[in-house]
Tab-separated table of N, CA and C in Angstrom:
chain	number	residue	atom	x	y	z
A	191	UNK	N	26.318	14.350	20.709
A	191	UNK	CA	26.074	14.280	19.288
A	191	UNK	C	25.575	15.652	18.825
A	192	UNK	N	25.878	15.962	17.704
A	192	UNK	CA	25.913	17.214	17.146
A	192	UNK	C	24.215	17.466	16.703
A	193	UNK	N	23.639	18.914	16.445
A	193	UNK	CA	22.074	18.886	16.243
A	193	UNK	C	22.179	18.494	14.437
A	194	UNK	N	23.183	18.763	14.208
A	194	UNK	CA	23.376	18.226	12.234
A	194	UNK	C	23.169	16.450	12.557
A	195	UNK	N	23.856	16.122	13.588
A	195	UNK	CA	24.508	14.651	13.381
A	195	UNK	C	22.939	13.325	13.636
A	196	UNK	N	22.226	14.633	14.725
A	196	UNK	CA	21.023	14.105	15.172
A	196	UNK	C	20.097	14.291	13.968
A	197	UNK	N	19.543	15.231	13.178
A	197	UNK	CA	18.924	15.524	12.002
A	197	UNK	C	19.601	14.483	10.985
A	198	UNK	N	20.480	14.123	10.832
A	198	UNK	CA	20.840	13.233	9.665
A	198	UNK	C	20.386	11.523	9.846
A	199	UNK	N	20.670	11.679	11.206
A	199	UNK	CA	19.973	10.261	11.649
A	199	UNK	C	18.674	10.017	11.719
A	200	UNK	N	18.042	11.333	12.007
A	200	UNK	CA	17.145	11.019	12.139
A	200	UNK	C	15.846	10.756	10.647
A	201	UNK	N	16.616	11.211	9.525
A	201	UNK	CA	16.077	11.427	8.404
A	201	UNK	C	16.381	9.711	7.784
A	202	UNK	N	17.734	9.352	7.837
A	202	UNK	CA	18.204	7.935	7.896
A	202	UNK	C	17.167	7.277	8.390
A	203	UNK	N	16.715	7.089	9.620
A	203	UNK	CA	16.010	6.436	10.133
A	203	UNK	C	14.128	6.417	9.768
A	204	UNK	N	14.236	7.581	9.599
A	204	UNK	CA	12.561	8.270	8.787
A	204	UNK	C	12.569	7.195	7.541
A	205	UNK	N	13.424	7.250	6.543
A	205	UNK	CA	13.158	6.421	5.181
A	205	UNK	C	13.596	5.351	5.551
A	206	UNK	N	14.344	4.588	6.592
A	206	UNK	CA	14.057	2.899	6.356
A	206	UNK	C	12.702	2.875	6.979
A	207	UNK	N	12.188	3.562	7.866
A	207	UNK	CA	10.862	3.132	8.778
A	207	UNK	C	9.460	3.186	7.150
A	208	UNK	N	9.769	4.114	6.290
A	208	UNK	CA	9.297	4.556	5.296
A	208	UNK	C	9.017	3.202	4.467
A	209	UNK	N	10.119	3.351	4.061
A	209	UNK	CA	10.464	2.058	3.386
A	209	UNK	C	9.638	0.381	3.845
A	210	UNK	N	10.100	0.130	5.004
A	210	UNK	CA	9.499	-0.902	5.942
A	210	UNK	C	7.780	-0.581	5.683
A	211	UNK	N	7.169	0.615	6.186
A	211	UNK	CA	5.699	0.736	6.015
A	211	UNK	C	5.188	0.368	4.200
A	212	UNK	N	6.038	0.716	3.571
A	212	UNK	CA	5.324	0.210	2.093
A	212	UNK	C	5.659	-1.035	1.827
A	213	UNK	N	6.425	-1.500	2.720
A	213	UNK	CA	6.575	-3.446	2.474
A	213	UNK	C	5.274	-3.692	3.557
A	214	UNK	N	4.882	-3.161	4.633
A	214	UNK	CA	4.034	-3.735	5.272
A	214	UNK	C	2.820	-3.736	5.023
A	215	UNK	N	2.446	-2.533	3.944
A	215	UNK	CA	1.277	-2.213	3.180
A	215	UNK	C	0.974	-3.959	2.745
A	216	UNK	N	2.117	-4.101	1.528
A	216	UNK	CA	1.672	-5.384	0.581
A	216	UNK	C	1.542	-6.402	1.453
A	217	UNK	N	2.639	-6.789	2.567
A	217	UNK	CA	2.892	-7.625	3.539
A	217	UNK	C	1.415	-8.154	3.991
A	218	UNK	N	0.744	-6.935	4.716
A	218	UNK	CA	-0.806	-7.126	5.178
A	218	UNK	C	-1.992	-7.610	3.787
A	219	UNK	N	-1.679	-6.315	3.018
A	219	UNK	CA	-2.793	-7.101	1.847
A	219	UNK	C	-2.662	-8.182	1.544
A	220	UNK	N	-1.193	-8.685	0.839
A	220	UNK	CA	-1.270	-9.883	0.324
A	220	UNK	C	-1.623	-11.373	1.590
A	221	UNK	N	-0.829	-11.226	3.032
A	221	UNK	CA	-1.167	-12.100	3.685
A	221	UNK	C	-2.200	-12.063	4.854
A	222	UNK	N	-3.230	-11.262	3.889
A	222	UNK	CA	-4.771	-11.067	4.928
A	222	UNK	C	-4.306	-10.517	6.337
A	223	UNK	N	-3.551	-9.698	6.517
A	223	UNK	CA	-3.029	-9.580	7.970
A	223	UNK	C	-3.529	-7.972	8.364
A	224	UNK	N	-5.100	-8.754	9.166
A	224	UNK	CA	-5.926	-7.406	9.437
A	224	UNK	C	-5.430	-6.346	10.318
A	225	UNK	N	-4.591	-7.011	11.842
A	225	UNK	CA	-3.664	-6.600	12.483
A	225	UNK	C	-2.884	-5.156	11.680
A	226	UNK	N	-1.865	-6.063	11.107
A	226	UNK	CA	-0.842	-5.498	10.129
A	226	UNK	C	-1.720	-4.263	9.422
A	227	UNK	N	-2.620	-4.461	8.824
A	227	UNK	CA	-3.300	-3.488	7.518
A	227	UNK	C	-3.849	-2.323	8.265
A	228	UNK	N	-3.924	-2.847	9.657
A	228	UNK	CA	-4.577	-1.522	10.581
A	228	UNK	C	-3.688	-0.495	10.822
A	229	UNK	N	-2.440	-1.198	11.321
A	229	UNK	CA	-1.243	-0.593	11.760
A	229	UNK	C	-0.647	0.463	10.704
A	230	UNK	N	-0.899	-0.173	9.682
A	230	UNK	CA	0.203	0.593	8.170
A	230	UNK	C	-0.932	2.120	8.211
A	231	UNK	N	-1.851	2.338	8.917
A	231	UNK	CA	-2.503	4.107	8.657
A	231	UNK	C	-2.925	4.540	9.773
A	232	UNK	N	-2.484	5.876	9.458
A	232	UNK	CA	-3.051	6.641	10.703
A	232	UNK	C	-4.353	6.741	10.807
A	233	UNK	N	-5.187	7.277	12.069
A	233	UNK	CA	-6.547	6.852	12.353
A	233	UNK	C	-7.299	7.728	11.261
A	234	UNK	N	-7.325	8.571	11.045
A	234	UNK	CA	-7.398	9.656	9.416
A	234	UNK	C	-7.581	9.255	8.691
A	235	UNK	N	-6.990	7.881	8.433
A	235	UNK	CA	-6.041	8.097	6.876
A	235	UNK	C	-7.273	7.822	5.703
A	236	UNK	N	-7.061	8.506	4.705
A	236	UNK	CA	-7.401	8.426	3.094
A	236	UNK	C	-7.021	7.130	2.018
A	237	UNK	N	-7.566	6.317	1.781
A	237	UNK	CA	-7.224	5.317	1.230
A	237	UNK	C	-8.155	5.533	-0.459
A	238	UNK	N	-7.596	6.888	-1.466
A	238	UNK	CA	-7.955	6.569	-2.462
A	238	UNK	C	-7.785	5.702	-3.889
A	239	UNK	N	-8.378	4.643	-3.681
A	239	UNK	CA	-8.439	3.578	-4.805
A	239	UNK	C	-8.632	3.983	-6.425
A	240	UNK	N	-9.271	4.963	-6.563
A	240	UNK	CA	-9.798	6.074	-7.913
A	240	UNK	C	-10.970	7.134	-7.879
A	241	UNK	N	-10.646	7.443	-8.810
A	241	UNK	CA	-11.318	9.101	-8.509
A	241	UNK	C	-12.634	9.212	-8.155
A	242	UNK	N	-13.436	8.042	-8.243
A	242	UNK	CA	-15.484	7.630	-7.904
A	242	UNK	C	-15.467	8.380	-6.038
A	243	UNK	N	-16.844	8.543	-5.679
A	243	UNK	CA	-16.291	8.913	-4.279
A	243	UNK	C	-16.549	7.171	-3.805
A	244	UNK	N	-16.739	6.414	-4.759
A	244	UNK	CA	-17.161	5.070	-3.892
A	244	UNK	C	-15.882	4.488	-3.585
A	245	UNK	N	-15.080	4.983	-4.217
A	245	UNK	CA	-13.498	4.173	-4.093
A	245	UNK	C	-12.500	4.960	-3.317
A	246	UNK	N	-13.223	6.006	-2.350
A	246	UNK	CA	-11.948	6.754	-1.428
A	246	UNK	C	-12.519	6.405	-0.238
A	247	UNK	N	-11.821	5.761	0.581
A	247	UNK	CA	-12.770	5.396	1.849
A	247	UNK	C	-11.331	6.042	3.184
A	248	UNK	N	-12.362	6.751	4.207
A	248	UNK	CA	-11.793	7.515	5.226
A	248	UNK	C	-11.883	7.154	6.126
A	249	UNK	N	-10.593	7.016	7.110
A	249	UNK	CA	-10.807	6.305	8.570
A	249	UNK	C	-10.258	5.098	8.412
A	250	UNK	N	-9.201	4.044	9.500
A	250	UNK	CA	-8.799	3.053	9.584
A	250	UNK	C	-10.169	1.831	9.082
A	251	UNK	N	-11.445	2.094	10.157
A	251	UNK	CA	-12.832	1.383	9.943
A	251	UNK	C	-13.322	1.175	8.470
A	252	UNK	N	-12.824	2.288	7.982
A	252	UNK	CA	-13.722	1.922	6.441
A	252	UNK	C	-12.472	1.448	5.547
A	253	UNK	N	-11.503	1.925	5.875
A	253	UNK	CA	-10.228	1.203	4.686
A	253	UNK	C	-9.964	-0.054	5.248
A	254	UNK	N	-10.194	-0.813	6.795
A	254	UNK	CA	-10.138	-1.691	6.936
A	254	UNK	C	-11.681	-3.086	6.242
A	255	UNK	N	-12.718	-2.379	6.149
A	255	UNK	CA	-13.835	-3.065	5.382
A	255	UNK	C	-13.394	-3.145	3.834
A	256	UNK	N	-12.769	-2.080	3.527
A	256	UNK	CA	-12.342	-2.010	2.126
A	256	UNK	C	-11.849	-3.474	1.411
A	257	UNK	N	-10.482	-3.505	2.543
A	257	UNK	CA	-9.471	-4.723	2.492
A	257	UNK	C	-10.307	-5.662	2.270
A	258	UNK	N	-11.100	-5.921	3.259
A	258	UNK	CA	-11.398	-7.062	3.592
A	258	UNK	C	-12.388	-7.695	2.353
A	259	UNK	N	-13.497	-6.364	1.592
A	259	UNK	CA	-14.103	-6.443	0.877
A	259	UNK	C	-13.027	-7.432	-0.815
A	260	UNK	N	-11.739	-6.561	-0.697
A	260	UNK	CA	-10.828	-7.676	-2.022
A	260	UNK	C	-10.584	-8.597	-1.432
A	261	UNK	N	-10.748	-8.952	-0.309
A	261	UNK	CA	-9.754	-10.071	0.381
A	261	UNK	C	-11.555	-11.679	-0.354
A	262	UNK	N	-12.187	-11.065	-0.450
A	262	UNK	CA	-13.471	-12.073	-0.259
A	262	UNK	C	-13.819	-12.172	-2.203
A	263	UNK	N	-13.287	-10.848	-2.871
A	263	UNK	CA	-13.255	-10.591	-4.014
A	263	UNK	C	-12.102	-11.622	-4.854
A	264	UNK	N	-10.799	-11.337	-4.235
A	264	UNK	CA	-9.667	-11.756	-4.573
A	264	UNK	C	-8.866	-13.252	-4.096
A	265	UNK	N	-9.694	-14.343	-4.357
A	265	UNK	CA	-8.906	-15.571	-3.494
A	265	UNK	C	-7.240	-15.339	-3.624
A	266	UNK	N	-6.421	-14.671	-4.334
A	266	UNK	CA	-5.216	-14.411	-3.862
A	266	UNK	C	-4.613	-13.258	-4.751
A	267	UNK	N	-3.638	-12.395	-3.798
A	267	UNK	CA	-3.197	-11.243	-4.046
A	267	UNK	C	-1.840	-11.549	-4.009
A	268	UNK	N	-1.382	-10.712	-5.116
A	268	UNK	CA	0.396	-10.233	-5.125
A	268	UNK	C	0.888	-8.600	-5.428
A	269	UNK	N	1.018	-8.105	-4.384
A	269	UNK	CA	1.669	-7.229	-4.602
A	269	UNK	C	3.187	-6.723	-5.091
A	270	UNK	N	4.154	-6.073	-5.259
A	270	UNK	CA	5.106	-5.941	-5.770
A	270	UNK	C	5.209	-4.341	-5.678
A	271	UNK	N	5.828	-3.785	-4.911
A	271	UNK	CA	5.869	-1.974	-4.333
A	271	UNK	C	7.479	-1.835	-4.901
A	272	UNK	N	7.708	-0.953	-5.577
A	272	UNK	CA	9.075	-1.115	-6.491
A	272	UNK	C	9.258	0.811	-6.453
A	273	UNK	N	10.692	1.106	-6.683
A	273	UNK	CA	10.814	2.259	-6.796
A	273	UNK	C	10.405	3.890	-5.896
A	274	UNK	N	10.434	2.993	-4.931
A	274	UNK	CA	9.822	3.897	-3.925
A	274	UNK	C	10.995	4.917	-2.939
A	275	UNK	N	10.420	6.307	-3.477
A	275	UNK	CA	11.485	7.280	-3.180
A	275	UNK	C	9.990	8.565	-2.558
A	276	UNK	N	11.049	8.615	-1.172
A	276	UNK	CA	10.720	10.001	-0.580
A	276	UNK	C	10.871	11.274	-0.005
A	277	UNK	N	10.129	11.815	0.108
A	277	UNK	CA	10.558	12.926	0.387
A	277	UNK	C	10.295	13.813	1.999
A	278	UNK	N	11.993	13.726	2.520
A	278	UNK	CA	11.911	14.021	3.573
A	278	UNK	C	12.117	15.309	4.516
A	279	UNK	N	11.965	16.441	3.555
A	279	UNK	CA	11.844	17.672	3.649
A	279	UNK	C	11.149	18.154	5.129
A	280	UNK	N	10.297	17.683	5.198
A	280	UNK	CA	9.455	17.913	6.839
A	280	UNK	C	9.542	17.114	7.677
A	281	UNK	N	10.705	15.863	7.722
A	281	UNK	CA	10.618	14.882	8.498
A	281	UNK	C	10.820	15.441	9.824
A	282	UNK	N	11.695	16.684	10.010
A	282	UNK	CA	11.303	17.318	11.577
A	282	UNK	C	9.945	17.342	11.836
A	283	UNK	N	9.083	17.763	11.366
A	283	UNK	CA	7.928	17.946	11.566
A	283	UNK	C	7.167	17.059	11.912
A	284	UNK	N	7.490	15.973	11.374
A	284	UNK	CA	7.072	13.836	11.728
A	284	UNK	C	5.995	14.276	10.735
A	285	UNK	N	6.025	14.795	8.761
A	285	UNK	CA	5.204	14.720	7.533
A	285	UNK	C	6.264	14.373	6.912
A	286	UNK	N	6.328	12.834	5.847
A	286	UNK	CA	6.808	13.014	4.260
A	286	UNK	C	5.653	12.381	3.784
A	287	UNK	N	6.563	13.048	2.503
A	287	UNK	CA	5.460	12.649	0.763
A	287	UNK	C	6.683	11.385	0.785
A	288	UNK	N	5.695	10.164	-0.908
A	288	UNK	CA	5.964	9.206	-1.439
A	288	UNK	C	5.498	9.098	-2.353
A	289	UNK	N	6.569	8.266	-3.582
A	289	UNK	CA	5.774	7.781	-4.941
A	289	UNK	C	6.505	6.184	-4.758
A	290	UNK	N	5.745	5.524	-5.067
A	290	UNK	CA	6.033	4.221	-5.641
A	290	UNK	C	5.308	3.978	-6.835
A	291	UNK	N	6.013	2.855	-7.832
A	291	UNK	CA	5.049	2.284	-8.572
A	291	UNK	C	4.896	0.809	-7.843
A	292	UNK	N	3.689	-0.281	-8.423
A	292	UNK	CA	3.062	-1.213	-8.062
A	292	UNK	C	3.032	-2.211	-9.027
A	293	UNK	N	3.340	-2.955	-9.197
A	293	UNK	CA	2.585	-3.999	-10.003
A	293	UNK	C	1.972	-5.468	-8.884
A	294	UNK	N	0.567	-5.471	-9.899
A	294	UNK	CA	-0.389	-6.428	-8.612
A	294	UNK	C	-0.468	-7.622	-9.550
A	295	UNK	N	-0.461	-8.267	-9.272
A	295	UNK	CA	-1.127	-9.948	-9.893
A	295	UNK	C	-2.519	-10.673	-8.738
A	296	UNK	N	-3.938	-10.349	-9.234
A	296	UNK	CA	-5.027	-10.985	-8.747
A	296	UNK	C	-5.180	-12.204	-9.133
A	297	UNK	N	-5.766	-13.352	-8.119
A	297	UNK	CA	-6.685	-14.546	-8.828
A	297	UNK	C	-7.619	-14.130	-8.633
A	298	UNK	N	-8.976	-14.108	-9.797
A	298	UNK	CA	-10.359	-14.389	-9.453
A	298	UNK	C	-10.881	-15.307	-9.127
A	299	UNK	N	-12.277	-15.409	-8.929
A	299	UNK	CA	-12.409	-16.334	-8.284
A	299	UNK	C	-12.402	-18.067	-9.289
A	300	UNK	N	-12.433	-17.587	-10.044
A	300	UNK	CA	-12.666	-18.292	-12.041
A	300	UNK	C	-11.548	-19.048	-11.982
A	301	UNK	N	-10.266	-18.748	-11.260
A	301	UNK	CA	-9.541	-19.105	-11.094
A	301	UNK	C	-8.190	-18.530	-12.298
A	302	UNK	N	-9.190	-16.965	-12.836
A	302	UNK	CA	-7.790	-16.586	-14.080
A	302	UNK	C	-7.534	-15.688	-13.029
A	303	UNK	N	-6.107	-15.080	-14.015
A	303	UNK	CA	-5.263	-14.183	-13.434
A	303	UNK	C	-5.342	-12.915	-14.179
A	304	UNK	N	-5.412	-11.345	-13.804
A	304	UNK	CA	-5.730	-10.445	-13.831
A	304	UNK	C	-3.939	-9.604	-13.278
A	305	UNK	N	-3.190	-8.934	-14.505
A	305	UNK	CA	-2.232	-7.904	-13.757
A	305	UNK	C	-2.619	-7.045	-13.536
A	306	UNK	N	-2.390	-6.045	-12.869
A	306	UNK	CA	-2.504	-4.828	-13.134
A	306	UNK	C	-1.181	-3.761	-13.134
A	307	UNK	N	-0.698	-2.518	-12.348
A	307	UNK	CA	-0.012	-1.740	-12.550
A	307	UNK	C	-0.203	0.091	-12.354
A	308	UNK	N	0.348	0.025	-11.133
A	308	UNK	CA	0.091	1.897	-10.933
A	308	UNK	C	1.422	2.394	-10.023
A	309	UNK	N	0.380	3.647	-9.822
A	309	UNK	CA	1.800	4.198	-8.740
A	309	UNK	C	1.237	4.700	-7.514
A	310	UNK	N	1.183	4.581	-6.480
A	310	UNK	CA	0.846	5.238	-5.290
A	310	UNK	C	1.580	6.825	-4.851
A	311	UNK	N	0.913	7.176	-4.836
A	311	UNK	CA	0.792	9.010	-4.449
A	311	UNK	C	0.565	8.756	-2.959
A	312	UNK	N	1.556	9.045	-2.027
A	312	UNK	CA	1.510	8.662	-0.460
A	312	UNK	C	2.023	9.929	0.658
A	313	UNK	N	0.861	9.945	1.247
A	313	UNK	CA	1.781	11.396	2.190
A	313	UNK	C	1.850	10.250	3.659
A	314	UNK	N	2.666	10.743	4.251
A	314	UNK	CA	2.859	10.268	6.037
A	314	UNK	C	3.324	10.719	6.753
A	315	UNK	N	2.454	10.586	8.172
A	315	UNK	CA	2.749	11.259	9.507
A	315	UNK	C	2.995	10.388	10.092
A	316	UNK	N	4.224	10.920	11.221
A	316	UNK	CA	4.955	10.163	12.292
A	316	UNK	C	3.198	10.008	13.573
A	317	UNK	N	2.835	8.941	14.085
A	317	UNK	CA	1.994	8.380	14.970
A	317	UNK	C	2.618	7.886	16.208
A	318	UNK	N	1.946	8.384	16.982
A	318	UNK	CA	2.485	7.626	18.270
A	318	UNK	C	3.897	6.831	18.100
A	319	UNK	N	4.948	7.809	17.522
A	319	UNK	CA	5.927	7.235	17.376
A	319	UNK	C	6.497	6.570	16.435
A	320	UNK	N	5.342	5.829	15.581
A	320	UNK	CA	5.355	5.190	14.312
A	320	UNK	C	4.937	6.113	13.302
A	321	UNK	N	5.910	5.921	12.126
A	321	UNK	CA	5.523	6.451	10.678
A	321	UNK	C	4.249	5.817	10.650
A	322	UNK	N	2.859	6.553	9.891
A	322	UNK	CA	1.686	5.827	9.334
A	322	UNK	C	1.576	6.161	7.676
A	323	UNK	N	0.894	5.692	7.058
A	323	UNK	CA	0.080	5.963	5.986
A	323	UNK	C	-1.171	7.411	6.169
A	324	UNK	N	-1.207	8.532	5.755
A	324	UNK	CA	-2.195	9.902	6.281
A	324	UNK	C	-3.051	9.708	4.936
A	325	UNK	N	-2.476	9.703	3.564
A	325	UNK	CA	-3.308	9.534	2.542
A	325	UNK	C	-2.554	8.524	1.218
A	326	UNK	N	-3.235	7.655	0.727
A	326	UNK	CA	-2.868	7.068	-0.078
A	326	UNK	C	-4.052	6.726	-1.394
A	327	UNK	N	-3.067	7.648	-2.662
A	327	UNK	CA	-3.976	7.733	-3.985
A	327	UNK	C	-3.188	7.007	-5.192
A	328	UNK	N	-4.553	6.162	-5.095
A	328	UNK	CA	-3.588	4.939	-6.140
A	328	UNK	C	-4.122	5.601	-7.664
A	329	UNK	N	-3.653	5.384	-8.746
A	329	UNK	CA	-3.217	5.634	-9.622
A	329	UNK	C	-2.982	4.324	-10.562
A	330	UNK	N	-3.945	3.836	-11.858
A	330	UNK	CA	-4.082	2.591	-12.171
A	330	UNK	C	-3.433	2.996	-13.763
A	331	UNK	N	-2.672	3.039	-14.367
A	331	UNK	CA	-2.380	3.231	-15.294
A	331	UNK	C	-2.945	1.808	-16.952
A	332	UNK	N	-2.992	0.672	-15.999
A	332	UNK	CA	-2.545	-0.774	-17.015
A	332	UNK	C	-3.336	-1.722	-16.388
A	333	UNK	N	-3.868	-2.101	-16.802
A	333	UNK	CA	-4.744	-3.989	-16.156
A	333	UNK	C	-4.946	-5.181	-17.359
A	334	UNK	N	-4.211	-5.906	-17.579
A	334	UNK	CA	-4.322	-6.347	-18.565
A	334	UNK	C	-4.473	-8.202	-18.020
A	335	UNK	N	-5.597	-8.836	-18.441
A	335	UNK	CA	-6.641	-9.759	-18.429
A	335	UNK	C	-5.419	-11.147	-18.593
A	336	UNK	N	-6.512	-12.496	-18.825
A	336	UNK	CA	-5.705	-13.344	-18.749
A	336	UNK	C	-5.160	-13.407	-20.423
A	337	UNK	N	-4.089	-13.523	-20.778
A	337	UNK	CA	-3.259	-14.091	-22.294
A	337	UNK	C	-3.908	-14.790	-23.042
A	338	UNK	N	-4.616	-14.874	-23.895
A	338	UNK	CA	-5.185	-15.464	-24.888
A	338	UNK	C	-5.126	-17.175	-24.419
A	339	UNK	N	-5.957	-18.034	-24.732
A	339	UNK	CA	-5.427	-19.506	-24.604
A	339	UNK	C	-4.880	-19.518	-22.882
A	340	UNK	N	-4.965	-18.938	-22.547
A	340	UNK	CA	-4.918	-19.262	-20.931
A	340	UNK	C	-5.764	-20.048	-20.352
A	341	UNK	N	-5.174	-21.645	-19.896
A	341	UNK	CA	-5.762	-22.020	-19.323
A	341	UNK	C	-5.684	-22.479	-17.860
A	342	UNK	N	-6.308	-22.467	-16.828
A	342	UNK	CA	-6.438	-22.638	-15.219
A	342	UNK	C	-5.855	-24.005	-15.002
A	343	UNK	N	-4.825	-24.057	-14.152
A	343	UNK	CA	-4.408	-25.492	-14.241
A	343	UNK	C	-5.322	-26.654	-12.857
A	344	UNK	N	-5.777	-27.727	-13.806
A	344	UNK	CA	-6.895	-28.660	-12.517
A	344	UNK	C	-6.738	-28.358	-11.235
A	345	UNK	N	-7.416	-28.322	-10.584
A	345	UNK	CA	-7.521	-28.452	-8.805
A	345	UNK	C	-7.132	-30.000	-8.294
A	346	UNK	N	-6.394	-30.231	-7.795
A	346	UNK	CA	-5.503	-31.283	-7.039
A	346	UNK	C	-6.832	-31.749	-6.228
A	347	UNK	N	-7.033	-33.294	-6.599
A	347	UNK	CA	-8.506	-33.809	-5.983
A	347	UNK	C	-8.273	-34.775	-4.648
């Protein structure tokens, strides 16, 4: 196989693995999958939530408390990772950049619903073989509350 034929595959193969890691992002958040949520970053990685320093937490250990902290916040999460294009300029190197946008749907605990809406700013390094997450800066553009007259439908007794 040719060194073009190997570089093309191998860039092919860089953005589905790419791709796959930002489904596994939501995959883990939304289905509590601590396993999973560990796996999606490198041991490094940057998990900035917004610009406070209380909301950038560093290291698998603290973005994994993070999670866990909405997971106890949020009785249920929906993610939705849409539009996600990268850039594979250094994929020899085992570095790309990423943008996605997001749209989230929270339950509180009240039992209303909360959207929200951003875009993730994502760099990643190839890990032990696996693409990871190195830094991820979310970006909240929209959150908009429950609809007027919204009401919680009974709890099944």
């Amino acid at each position: 196989m040719s060194d073009d034929l190997l570089a093309r595959l191998d860039r092919l193969e860089a953005e589905l693995a790419l791709r796959r890691l930002a489904n596994e992002y939501c995959v883990a958040a939304d289905h509590r999958d601590l396993e999973l949520w560990r796996a999606v970053w490198a041991p490094d990685a940057v998990w900035a939530t917004g610009p406070a320093p209380e909301r950038i937490f560093t290291g698998v250990a603290a973005i994994c408390a993070a999670v866990q902290w909405q997971w106890r916040t949020y009785p249920l999460m929906q993610h939705g990772t849409v539009n996600h294009v990268v850039d594979l300029d250094a994929v020899a190197q085992g570095v790309a950049t990423g943008r996605s946008d997001v749209v989230l749907h929270v339950r509180l605990a009240d039992d209303t619903w909360v959207t929200g809406g951003g875009t993730y700013l994502d760099e990643y390094r190839r890990h032990d073989g696996r693409w990871r997450i190195t830094r991820r800066t979310v970006h909240r553009p929209f959150e908009v509350g429950p609809l007027p007259g919204w009401v919680p439908e009974p709890k099944a007794e």
